[in-house]
Amino acid sequence: MRVKIWTCQIPKPSPNLKNQWAVRHQKGKRNLRPDMRAGMTQRSPKFHYGSHYSSAGIVLFYLLRLPPFSAENQKLQGCQFDHADHLFSSIRDTWLSAAGKGNTSDVKELIPEFFYMPEFLENRFSLDLGEKQSGEKVGDVHLPPWAKGSAREFIRMHREALESDFVSENLHHWIDLIFGYKQRGKAAEKAANVFYHYTYEGSVDIDAVTDPSMKASILAQINHFGQTPKQLFLKPHVKRRSDRKLPPHPLKNSTLLVPHEIRKSSYSITQIVTFQEKILIGKANTKLKPRMYAKYVAWGFPDLSLRFLSFDQDRLLSTHENLHLGNQTQCAGFSHDGHILVTGAEDGLVYVWKISEEHPRASNRLMLEKVLCAHRSRITCLHVNQPYMLIVSGSDDCTVIIWDLSSLRFVRQLPEFPTSVSAVYVNDLTGEIMTAAGTLFAVWSINGCCLAVISTSQVPSDYIISVTSSTFSDWLDTNWYVTGHHDGAVKVWHMVHCTDIETISNSTSVGTTGGLPLDESPEYRLLLHKVLTFHKHPVTSLFLTTDLKQLLSGDSGGHLLSWTLPP
């Protein structure tokens, strides 16, 4: 699905948005009605637009800077980039063109990348895109002033605008045009929304066309100029409710959080999960198995074995010996569906296993998929993220490596840390990667760009053991993070853009790169929002519930705390 271009003029929620949309909607109708008459021929039904709003050409126009679309763009233009003045180089100019300001034939719409992928706006691969007639060399896309010169800020605020009340109040109009009753017939003509007849589903039976040249021509028209989606609604779509009430964010309001001890165990709590309104915990050298959490895997035995046990009775289900060729397992992680187990060994190797459960009563069988080699020392931590198909591993050799879970190949290594890596975490919704090494805490994009980094303490012994972040929303208040420390402190961090630092009173908490060898300075800063002190032992696990009702923390002394906001 593509997103109608009228959302492009919503860079930031403001009182003027409604007027901007009205001008776009009415101006488009006024300018495009003559094209209806121009499209009337004896052989073709009348239409407003000869090209479609969602086509391969438009997608490649936007994704010009992002391989492999760069090469495809060149193929479309005869194995070279189009003239520099015709390339996607400015948000403002592209919007004016699509809004009908001097070009009524431009019907481009936004592609989904406008709401989640800042990389396509930057010329990170230094492609030679030529020079405009003005002499300006085409590089990164020129952004609106409110984006603060940051592609990531542009995407974040653009997504925020997409989720605004204004869009909610008008989204049904777009649905009517694309999927609804205004897609065809008299309603489409009245709304100036008629496209070339070949773009509509069922308008031509391609198998019945016998003329090879005509058939090739029709297929080329469909492939290069797009197709209208299937019509889903024959009546006006209902208006979306905009009175959504979201729960208060516990991290944003962490100054009000109150601790409650909800459990005391006889062992260190190293994992916290929630399942069917129950809170489940795991101890050292164990990992609970999704999705039902009826089993867990354990390691660290004298015989170097890995064992599956039942969660409720600790009953032994299966034993697996010599998995790491004489090396002890150090850490483990499961895929979200529980079918893949990843283990890290003391020799620096990462093993990926497929779990076979052919019969409910059969023992778990581990089948080795691949051994991942890149670390030079003991694996200290790892995280498996199935939504983004990633494995992230940390080691005593001060490195963090990202692997592809689908192809089981090396993706990239993050810059070397000044000390051993103690914790890694990947946010299921945003794809952000969090790393901890000693007192150094860093947040990275899914593509390995350092967003922010800070030294969390001046005391070396106060190192970070656990990290987490919110998975409630992929657009609302995503820039909040939590670290658990050896001294028992739980620290809440807020990530802000560098240009916003002056407006925040707690600017003294701004950190530096902490000795990380980065190619460029991070564009965001982490500010300490609150230190939660109640634990008397090192905080070994953290978990923020998806409903934002509570922050859970467990320590090495077996204390499980729930941090909640007052009713």
Coordinates of C-alpha atoms in Angstrom, one line a residue:
M1 CA 0.0 0.0 0.0
R2 CA 1.2 3.5 -0.8
V3 CA 0.4 6.6 1.1
K4 CA -1.5 9.4 -0.6
I5 CA 0.7 12.5 -1.4
W6 CA -1.5 14.8 0.5
T7 CA 0.1 13.6 3.7
C8 CA 3.4 14.9 2.5
Q9 CA 2.4 18.5 3.4
I10 CA 2.2 17.4 7.1
P11 CA 5.8 17.8 8.2
K12 CA 4.8 18.9 11.7
P13 CA 1.4 19.2 13.3
S14 CA 0.3 22.8 13.2
P15 CA -2.9 24.9 12.9
N16 CA -2.2 25.4 9.2
L17 CA -2.4 21.7 8.3
K18 CA -6.1 21.7 7.6
N19 CA -5.8 24.7 5.3
Q20 CA -2.8 23.2 3.5
W21 CA -4.7 20.0 2.8
A22 CA -7.8 21.9 1.5
V23 CA -5.7 23.9 -0.9
R24 CA -4.1 20.8 -2.2
H25 CA -7.4 19.0 -2.6
Q26 CA -9.2 21.8 -4.4
K27 CA -6.3 23.0 -6.5
G28 CA -5.8 19.4 -7.7
K29 CA -9.4 19.2 -8.9
R30 CA -9.3 22.6 -10.5
N31 CA -6.1 22.0 -12.5
L32 CA -6.8 18.4 -13.5
R33 CA -10.3 18.6 -14.9
P34 CA -9.1 19.7 -18.4
D35 CA -7.0 16.5 -18.6
M36 CA -10.3 14.6 -18.5
R37 CA -11.3 16.1 -21.8
A38 CA -7.8 15.7 -23.2
G39 CA -7.8 12.0 -22.4
M40 CA -11.0 11.3 -24.4
T41 CA -10.3 9.4 -27.5
Q42 CA -12.3 7.0 -29.6
R43 CA -10.3 4.0 -28.6
S44 CA -9.6 4.8 -24.9
P45 CA -11.9 5.6 -22.1
K46 CA -11.5 9.1 -20.6
F47 CA -9.0 9.6 -17.8
H48 CA -7.4 12.3 -15.7
Y49 CA -3.9 10.7 -15.4
G50 CA -1.9 8.7 -17.9
S51 CA 0.5 7.6 -15.2
H52 CA -0.3 6.1 -11.8
Y53 CA 0.5 7.4 -8.3
S54 CA 2.2 4.2 -7.3
S55 CA 4.6 2.7 -9.9
A56 CA 8.0 1.3 -10.3
G57 CA 9.3 4.6 -11.7
I58 CA 8.0 6.6 -8.7
V59 CA 9.4 4.1 -6.2
L60 CA 12.8 4.2 -7.9
F61 CA 12.7 8.0 -8.1
Y62 CA 12.5 8.2 -4.3
L63 CA 14.9 5.3 -3.5
L64 CA 17.6 6.6 -5.8
R65 CA 20.3 6.7 -3.2
L66 CA 19.6 3.3 -1.7
P67 CA 21.1 0.1 -3.3
P68 CA 20.0 -2.0 -5.0
F69 CA 17.4 0.5 -6.1
S70 CA 20.2 2.8 -7.4
A71 CA 21.2 0.3 -10.0
E72 CA 17.5 -0.3 -10.9
N73 CA 17.0 3.4 -11.3
Q74 CA 19.9 3.6 -13.7
K75 CA 18.5 0.7 -15.8
L76 CA 15.2 2.5 -16.1
Q77 CA 17.1 5.6 -17.4
G78 CA 19.3 3.7 -20.0
C79 CA 22.0 2.6 -17.5
Q80 CA 22.7 6.1 -16.2
F81 CA 21.1 8.4 -13.7
D82 CA 18.6 10.9 -15.1
H83 CA 19.5 14.6 -15.5
A84 CA 20.4 16.1 -12.1
D85 CA 17.5 18.6 -12.3
H86 CA 15.1 15.7 -12.6
L87 CA 16.3 13.7 -9.6
F88 CA 14.7 13.6 -6.1
S89 CA 16.8 16.2 -4.3
S90 CA 14.4 18.4 -2.3
I91 CA 11.4 17.6 -0.2
R92 CA 10.0 21.1 -0.9
D93 CA 10.4 21.0 -4.7
T94 CA 9.0 17.5 -4.9
W95 CA 6.0 18.5 -2.8
L96 CA 5.3 21.6 -4.9
S97 CA 5.4 19.5 -8.1
A98 CA 3.1 16.8 -6.8
A99 CA 0.7 19.5 -5.3
G100 CA 0.0 20.8 -8.8
K101 CA 2.2 23.9 -8.6
G102 CA 3.0 24.2 -12.3
N103 CA 2.9 20.5 -13.1
T104 CA -0.6 18.9 -13.2
S105 CA 0.7 15.6 -14.5
D106 CA 2.8 14.8 -11.4
V107 CA 0.8 12.4 -9.3
K108 CA 3.5 11.0 -7.1
E109 CA 2.6 9.7 -3.7
L110 CA 4.7 9.0 -0.6
I111 CA 6.2 5.6 -0.2
P112 CA 6.3 3.8 3.2
E113 CA 10.1 4.6 3.6
F114 CA 9.1 8.2 4.3
F115 CA 7.8 7.0 7.7
Y116 CA 10.6 4.7 8.9
M117 CA 13.8 4.8 6.8
P118 CA 16.0 7.9 7.1
E119 CA 18.8 6.3 5.1
F120 CA 17.1 6.8 1.7
L121 CA 17.3 10.5 2.1
E122 CA 21.1 10.5 2.5
N123 CA 23.8 9.8 -0.2
R124 CA 25.7 7.5 2.1
F125 CA 27.3 5.6 -0.8
S126 CA 28.7 8.9 -2.4
L127 CA 26.9 8.2 -5.7
D128 CA 27.7 10.6 -8.5
L129 CA 24.3 12.1 -9.1
G130 CA 25.6 15.0 -11.3
E131 CA 25.2 18.7 -11.1
K132 CA 22.1 20.9 -11.6
Q133 CA 22.1 23.7 -14.1
S134 CA 22.6 26.0 -11.2
G135 CA 25.9 24.3 -10.5
E136 CA 24.7 22.6 -7.3
K137 CA 26.0 19.1 -6.9
V138 CA 23.2 16.6 -6.0
G139 CA 23.9 14.8 -2.7
D140 CA 21.6 14.4 0.3
V141 CA 18.0 15.3 -0.1
H142 CA 17.3 18.9 1.1
L143 CA 15.0 18.7 4.1
P144 CA 12.5 21.2 5.6
P145 CA 13.9 23.6 8.2
W146 CA 11.9 21.9 11.0
A147 CA 13.9 18.7 10.4
K148 CA 17.0 20.4 12.0
G149 CA 19.2 19.1 9.2
S150 CA 18.6 15.5 10.3
A151 CA 17.1 12.8 8.1
R152 CA 16.2 10.8 11.2
E153 CA 14.4 13.8 12.8
F154 CA 12.5 14.3 9.5
I155 CA 11.3 10.6 9.6
R156 CA 10.4 10.8 13.3
M157 CA 8.4 14.0 13.0
H158 CA 6.8 12.8 9.7
R159 CA 5.7 9.6 11.4
E160 CA 4.4 11.7 14.3
A161 CA 2.4 13.8 11.9
L162 CA 1.0 10.7 10.2
E163 CA -0.4 9.6 13.6
S164 CA -1.8 13.0 14.4
D165 CA -5.4 13.8 15.0
F166 CA -5.6 15.8 11.8
V167 CA -4.7 12.7 9.7
S168 CA -7.0 10.5 11.7
E169 CA -9.9 12.9 11.0
N170 CA -9.2 12.9 7.2
L171 CA -7.8 9.4 6.5
H172 CA -11.1 8.1 5.4
H173 CA -11.1 10.5 2.4
W174 CA -7.9 8.9 1.2
I175 CA -9.3 5.4 1.7
D176 CA -12.3 6.5 -0.4
L177 CA -10.0 7.5 -3.3
I178 CA -7.6 4.6 -3.2
F179 CA -9.7 1.6 -2.1
G180 CA -13.2 3.0 -1.8
Y181 CA -16.2 4.3 -3.7
K182 CA -14.3 7.2 -5.3
Q183 CA -11.9 4.8 -7.1
R184 CA -14.3 4.2 -10.1
G185 CA -17.4 5.4 -11.8
K186 CA -19.1 8.8 -11.4
A187 CA -17.7 9.4 -7.9
A188 CA -14.2 9.0 -9.3
E189 CA -14.9 11.4 -12.1
K190 CA -16.4 13.9 -9.7
A191 CA -13.3 13.6 -7.5
A192 CA -10.9 13.9 -10.4
N193 CA -9.6 10.5 -9.7
V194 CA -9.8 8.6 -13.0
F195 CA -6.6 6.8 -14.3
Y196 CA -5.8 5.2 -17.5
H197 CA -8.1 2.2 -18.0
Y198 CA -5.3 -0.4 -18.1
T199 CA -4.4 0.4 -14.4
Y200 CA -7.7 -1.0 -13.1
E201 CA -8.2 -4.6 -12.0
G202 CA -10.0 -6.7 -14.6
S203 CA -10.0 -4.0 -17.2
V204 CA -8.2 -6.2 -19.7
D205 CA -7.9 -10.0 -20.2
I206 CA -4.2 -10.2 -21.0
D207 CA -4.5 -13.9 -22.0
A208 CA -7.1 -13.0 -24.6
V209 CA -4.8 -10.6 -26.4
T210 CA -3.4 -12.4 -29.4
D211 CA -1.3 -9.6 -31.0
P212 CA 2.2 -10.0 -29.5
S213 CA 3.1 -6.3 -29.9
M214 CA -0.2 -5.2 -28.3
K215 CA 0.3 -7.7 -25.5
A216 CA 3.8 -6.4 -24.8
S217 CA 2.6 -2.9 -24.9
I218 CA -0.2 -3.6 -22.4
L219 CA 2.2 -5.4 -20.0
A220 CA 4.7 -2.5 -20.3
Q221 CA 2.0 -0.1 -19.4
I222 CA 1.0 -2.1 -16.4
N223 CA 4.5 -2.8 -15.2
H224 CA 5.9 0.7 -15.6
F225 CA 2.9 2.9 -14.9
G226 CA 1.4 1.1 -12.0
Q227 CA -1.9 -0.6 -11.1
T228 CA -4.8 0.6 -9.0
P229 CA -5.4 -1.5 -5.9
K230 CA -8.5 -3.8 -5.7
Q231 CA -11.6 -1.8 -4.8
L232 CA -12.6 -2.9 -1.3
F233 CA -15.4 -0.5 -0.4
L234 CA -18.5 0.7 -2.3
K235 CA -19.7 3.2 0.3
P236 CA -17.9 6.1 2.1
H237 CA -15.5 4.8 4.7
V238 CA -16.2 5.7 8.3
K239 CA -14.1 8.4 10.0
R240 CA -11.4 7.1 12.3
R241 CA -11.8 7.9 16.0
S242 CA -9.2 10.4 17.1
D243 CA -10.0 10.4 20.8
R244 CA -7.5 7.6 21.6
K245 CA -6.4 7.7 25.2
L246 CA -2.9 6.4 25.8
P247 CA -1.6 5.3 29.2
P248 CA 0.9 7.5 30.9
H249 CA 4.5 6.5 29.9
P250 CA 6.2 5.2 33.0
L251 CA 9.7 6.2 31.8
K252 CA 8.6 9.7 30.8
N253 CA 7.0 10.0 34.3
S254 CA 9.8 8.1 36.1
T255 CA 10.1 10.7 38.8
L256 CA 6.7 9.5 40.1
L257 CA 7.5 5.7 40.0
V258 CA 6.9 3.8 43.2
P259 CA 8.7 0.5 43.9
H260 CA 6.9 -2.6 45.1
E261 CA 8.6 -5.9 45.8
I262 CA 6.4 -8.6 44.3
R263 CA 8.7 -11.7 44.7
K264 CA 11.7 -12.9 46.5
S265 CA 13.6 -15.8 45.0
S266 CA 16.6 -17.8 46.3
Y267 CA 18.6 -17.2 43.1
S268 CA 19.7 -14.3 40.9
I269 CA 17.1 -13.1 38.5
T270 CA 18.6 -12.8 35.0
Q271 CA 15.4 -12.8 32.9
I272 CA 11.9 -11.4 33.2
V273 CA 9.0 -12.1 30.8
T274 CA 5.2 -11.8 31.0
F275 CA 2.9 -14.5 29.7
Q276 CA -0.9 -14.6 30.1
E277 CA -0.8 -11.9 32.8
K278 CA 1.8 -13.9 34.7
I279 CA 5.4 -12.7 35.5
L280 CA 8.0 -15.4 34.8
I281 CA 11.6 -15.2 35.9
G282 CA 14.8 -17.0 34.9
K283 CA 17.9 -17.6 37.0
A284 CA 21.6 -17.5 36.1
N285 CA 22.7 -19.7 33.2
T286 CA 19.2 -20.3 32.0
K287 CA 16.9 -18.9 29.3
L288 CA 13.2 -19.3 29.1
K289 CA 11.9 -20.8 25.8
P290 CA 9.1 -18.9 23.9
R291 CA 6.3 -18.9 23.1
M292 CA 4.6 -20.9 25.8
Y293 CA 7.5 -20.6 28.3
A294 CA 6.8 -24.1 29.5
K295 CA 10.5 -25.0 29.1
Y296 CA 13.8 -23.5 29.6
V297 CA 17.4 -24.3 28.6
A298 CA 20.2 -24.4 31.2
W299 CA 24.0 -24.6 30.9
G300 CA 27.1 -24.3 33.1
F301 CA 27.3 -27.9 34.2
P302 CA 30.6 -29.8 34.8
D303 CA 30.0 -32.1 31.8
L304 CA 29.7 -29.0 29.6
S305 CA 26.2 -30.1 28.6
L306 CA 23.1 -28.1 27.6
R307 CA 19.8 -29.2 29.1
F308 CA 16.1 -28.6 28.5
L309 CA 13.9 -28.6 31.6
S310 CA 10.3 -28.1 32.3
F311 CA 9.5 -24.7 33.8
D312 CA 6.9 -25.7 36.3
Q313 CA 8.7 -28.8 37.8
D314 CA 12.3 -28.4 36.7
R315 CA 12.0 -31.9 35.2
L316 CA 14.8 -32.9 32.9
L317 CA 13.6 -33.2 29.3
S318 CA 16.8 -33.7 27.3
T319 CA 20.5 -33.4 27.6
H320 CA 22.9 -32.3 24.8
E321 CA 26.6 -32.9 25.2
N322 CA 29.7 -31.7 23.4
L323 CA 27.8 -29.0 21.6
H324 CA 30.8 -26.6 21.7
L325 CA 33.6 -29.1 21.2
G326 CA 34.9 -29.0 24.8
N327 CA 34.0 -25.4 25.5
Q328 CA 31.5 -24.2 28.0
T329 CA 28.3 -22.4 27.0
Q330 CA 28.3 -18.8 28.2
C331 CA 25.0 -17.4 27.1
A332 CA 21.9 -18.3 25.0
G333 CA 19.0 -16.7 23.2
F334 CA 15.8 -17.9 21.5
S335 CA 14.0 -16.6 18.4
H336 CA 10.5 -15.2 19.2
D337 CA 8.8 -18.4 17.9
G338 CA 11.1 -20.6 19.9
H339 CA 12.3 -22.6 16.9
I340 CA 15.9 -21.3 16.9
L341 CA 18.4 -21.4 19.7
V342 CA 21.6 -19.4 19.6
T343 CA 24.4 -20.1 22.0
G344 CA 27.7 -18.4 22.7
A345 CA 30.8 -20.2 23.9
E346 CA 34.0 -19.4 25.7
D347 CA 36.0 -19.8 22.5
G348 CA 34.3 -16.8 20.9
L349 CA 32.1 -18.9 18.5
V350 CA 28.3 -18.3 18.1
Y351 CA 26.3 -21.5 17.3
V352 CA 22.8 -21.4 15.7
W353 CA 20.6 -24.4 16.3
K354 CA 17.3 -25.4 14.9
I355 CA 15.0 -27.0 17.5
S356 CA 13.1 -30.1 16.3
E357 CA 10.0 -31.1 18.2
E358 CA 8.4 -33.6 15.9
H359 CA 6.2 -35.1 18.6
P360 CA 4.9 -33.5 21.8
R361 CA 6.5 -36.2 23.9
A362 CA 9.7 -36.4 22.0
S363 CA 12.9 -35.0 23.4
N364 CA 14.2 -31.7 21.9
R365 CA 16.6 -32.3 19.1
L366 CA 19.2 -29.7 18.3
M367 CA 20.3 -29.5 14.7
L368 CA 23.3 -27.3 14.0
E369 CA 22.5 -24.7 11.3
K370 CA 25.8 -22.8 11.3
V371 CA 28.7 -21.7 13.4
L372 CA 29.3 -17.9 13.3
C373 CA 33.0 -17.0 13.5
A374 CA 34.3 -13.4 14.1
H375 CA 34.8 -12.8 17.8
R376 CA 38.3 -13.5 19.2
S377 CA 37.3 -14.1 22.8
R378 CA 34.5 -15.4 25.1
I379 CA 30.9 -14.5 24.2
T380 CA 29.5 -12.5 27.1
C381 CA 26.0 -11.7 25.8
L382 CA 23.7 -12.1 22.8
H383 CA 20.2 -11.2 21.7
V384 CA 18.0 -12.7 19.0
N385 CA 15.6 -10.4 17.3
Q386 CA 13.2 -12.1 14.9
P387 CA 11.1 -9.1 13.8
Y388 CA 14.3 -7.6 12.2
M389 CA 16.0 -11.0 11.7
L390 CA 19.1 -10.1 13.7
I391 CA 21.5 -11.8 16.0
V392 CA 23.6 -9.4 18.1
S393 CA 26.5 -10.8 20.1
G394 CA 29.0 -9.1 22.5
S395 CA 32.3 -10.4 23.6
D396 CA 35.2 -10.1 26.0
D397 CA 37.2 -8.9 23.0
C398 CA 35.3 -5.5 23.3
T399 CA 33.3 -6.1 20.1
V400 CA 29.7 -6.2 19.2
I401 CA 28.8 -8.0 15.9
I402 CA 25.5 -8.0 14.0
W403 CA 24.5 -11.2 12.1
D404 CA 21.7 -11.9 9.7
L405 CA 19.3 -14.4 11.3
S406 CA 17.9 -15.5 7.9
S407 CA 21.1 -16.0 6.0
L408 CA 23.3 -16.6 9.1
R409 CA 26.0 -14.3 7.7
F410 CA 28.1 -11.5 9.1
V411 CA 26.5 -8.1 8.7
R412 CA 28.7 -5.6 10.5
Q413 CA 30.8 -5.0 13.5
L414 CA 30.3 -1.9 15.7
P415 CA 33.2 0.2 16.6
E416 CA 35.4 -1.4 19.3
F417 CA 34.5 -0.6 22.9
P418 CA 37.0 0.3 25.5
T419 CA 36.1 -2.7 27.7
S420 CA 34.2 -6.0 27.6
V421 CA 30.6 -5.9 26.4
S422 CA 28.2 -6.7 29.2
A423 CA 24.7 -6.4 27.6
V424 CA 23.0 -6.0 24.3
Y425 CA 19.4 -5.5 23.4
V426 CA 17.3 -4.9 20.2
N427 CA 14.0 -3.1 20.3
D428 CA 11.3 -5.2 18.5
L429 CA 9.5 -2.2 17.1
T430 CA 12.2 0.4 16.3
G431 CA 15.1 -1.9 15.5
E432 CA 17.4 0.2 17.7
I433 CA 20.3 -1.6 19.2
M434 CA 21.4 -0.9 22.7
T435 CA 24.9 -1.9 24.0
A436 CA 26.6 -1.7 27.4
A437 CA 30.3 -2.0 28.0
G438 CA 31.5 -1.1 31.5
T439 CA 29.9 2.2 32.3
L440 CA 29.4 3.1 28.6
F441 CA 25.9 3.0 27.2
A442 CA 25.2 3.5 23.5
V443 CA 22.2 3.4 21.2
W444 CA 22.6 2.4 17.5
S445 CA 20.4 2.4 14.5
I446 CA 19.7 -0.9 12.9
N447 CA 22.2 0.0 10.2
G448 CA 25.0 0.5 12.8
C449 CA 25.0 4.3 13.1
C450 CA 25.7 5.5 16.6
L451 CA 22.7 7.7 17.6
A452 CA 23.9 8.5 21.1
V453 CA 26.5 7.4 23.6
I454 CA 27.2 8.3 27.2
S455 CA 29.4 7.3 30.2
T456 CA 26.8 6.5 32.8
S457 CA 29.0 6.8 35.9
Q458 CA 32.3 8.2 37.0
V459 CA 32.9 5.1 39.2
P460 CA 34.3 2.2 37.1
S461 CA 32.8 -0.4 39.4
D462 CA 29.3 0.9 38.7
Y463 CA 29.1 -0.9 35.4
I464 CA 26.0 -1.7 33.4
I465 CA 24.6 -5.2 33.7
S466 CA 21.1 -5.0 31.9
V467 CA 19.4 -2.6 29.4
T468 CA 15.9 -2.3 27.9
S469 CA 13.6 0.2 26.2
S470 CA 9.9 0.7 25.5
T471 CA 8.1 -1.5 22.9
F472 CA 4.7 0.1 23.3
S473 CA 4.8 2.1 20.1
D474 CA 7.2 2.5 17.2
W475 CA 6.6 6.2 16.9
L476 CA 5.4 7.6 20.3
D477 CA 7.9 8.3 23.0
T478 CA 10.4 5.8 21.7
N479 CA 13.5 7.6 22.9
W480 CA 13.4 6.3 26.5
Y481 CA 15.9 3.8 27.8
V482 CA 16.7 2.0 31.1
T483 CA 20.0 0.7 32.4
G484 CA 20.5 -1.6 35.4
H485 CA 23.8 -1.2 37.3
H486 CA 26.1 -3.1 39.6
D487 CA 25.5 -0.8 42.5
G488 CA 21.8 -1.5 42.4
A489 CA 20.7 1.6 40.6
V490 CA 18.1 1.7 37.8
K491 CA 18.7 4.7 35.6
V492 CA 16.2 6.1 33.1
W493 CA 17.6 8.0 30.0
H494 CA 16.0 10.3 27.5
M495 CA 17.5 10.7 24.0
V496 CA 17.1 14.2 22.5
H497 CA 18.5 15.8 19.4
C498 CA 21.6 17.9 19.8
T499 CA 19.7 21.1 18.8
D500 CA 17.3 20.6 21.7
I501 CA 19.9 20.5 24.4
E502 CA 19.7 24.2 25.2
T503 CA 15.9 23.8 26.0
I504 CA 16.5 21.1 28.6
S505 CA 17.6 22.1 32.0
N506 CA 19.4 18.8 32.7
S507 CA 22.0 19.4 30.0
T508 CA 24.8 18.6 32.4
S509 CA 24.1 14.9 31.8
V510 CA 25.2 15.1 28.2
G511 CA 27.9 12.6 27.5
T512 CA 30.7 12.3 24.9
T513 CA 31.7 9.4 22.7
G514 CA 33.4 7.8 25.7
G515 CA 36.4 6.8 23.7
L516 CA 34.5 5.0 20.9
P517 CA 36.2 5.4 17.5
L518 CA 33.3 6.9 15.6
D519 CA 33.4 8.3 12.1
E520 CA 31.2 11.2 13.0
S521 CA 29.7 12.6 16.2
P522 CA 26.3 11.2 17.3
E523 CA 23.5 13.6 16.4
Y524 CA 21.6 12.8 19.6
R525 CA 22.4 13.0 23.3
L526 CA 21.3 10.9 26.3
L527 CA 20.1 12.8 29.3
L528 CA 19.7 11.3 32.7
H529 CA 16.1 11.6 33.6
K530 CA 15.8 9.7 36.9
V531 CA 17.9 7.3 39.1
L532 CA 15.7 4.7 40.8
T533 CA 17.3 3.5 44.0
F534 CA 15.8 0.6 46.0
H535 CA 17.8 -2.5 45.0
K536 CA 20.6 -3.5 47.4
H537 CA 22.2 -5.9 44.9
P538 CA 23.3 -5.6 41.2
V539 CA 20.3 -5.2 38.8
T540 CA 20.7 -8.2 36.6
S541 CA 17.4 -7.9 34.6
L542 CA 14.9 -5.3 33.3
F543 CA 11.6 -5.6 31.6
L544 CA 9.1 -2.9 30.5
T545 CA 5.6 -4.3 30.0
T546 CA 4.1 -3.6 26.6
D547 CA 1.0 -2.0 28.2
L548 CA 3.3 0.5 29.9
K549 CA 1.8 -0.3 33.3
Q550 CA 5.0 -1.2 35.1
L551 CA 8.8 -1.4 34.9
L552 CA 10.1 -4.7 36.3
S553 CA 13.6 -5.1 37.7
G554 CA 15.3 -8.1 39.2
D555 CA 18.6 -8.3 41.1
S556 CA 21.3 -10.9 42.0
G557 CA 19.8 -11.2 45.4
G558 CA 16.5 -12.6 44.0
H559 CA 14.4 -9.5 44.6
L560 CA 11.8 -8.7 41.8
L561 CA 10.5 -5.2 41.9
S562 CA 7.6 -3.6 40.1
W563 CA 7.9 0.2 39.5
T564 CA 4.5 1.7 38.9
L565 CA 2.8 5.1 38.6
P566 CA 0.4 6.1 41.4
P567 CA -3.2 5.6 40.5

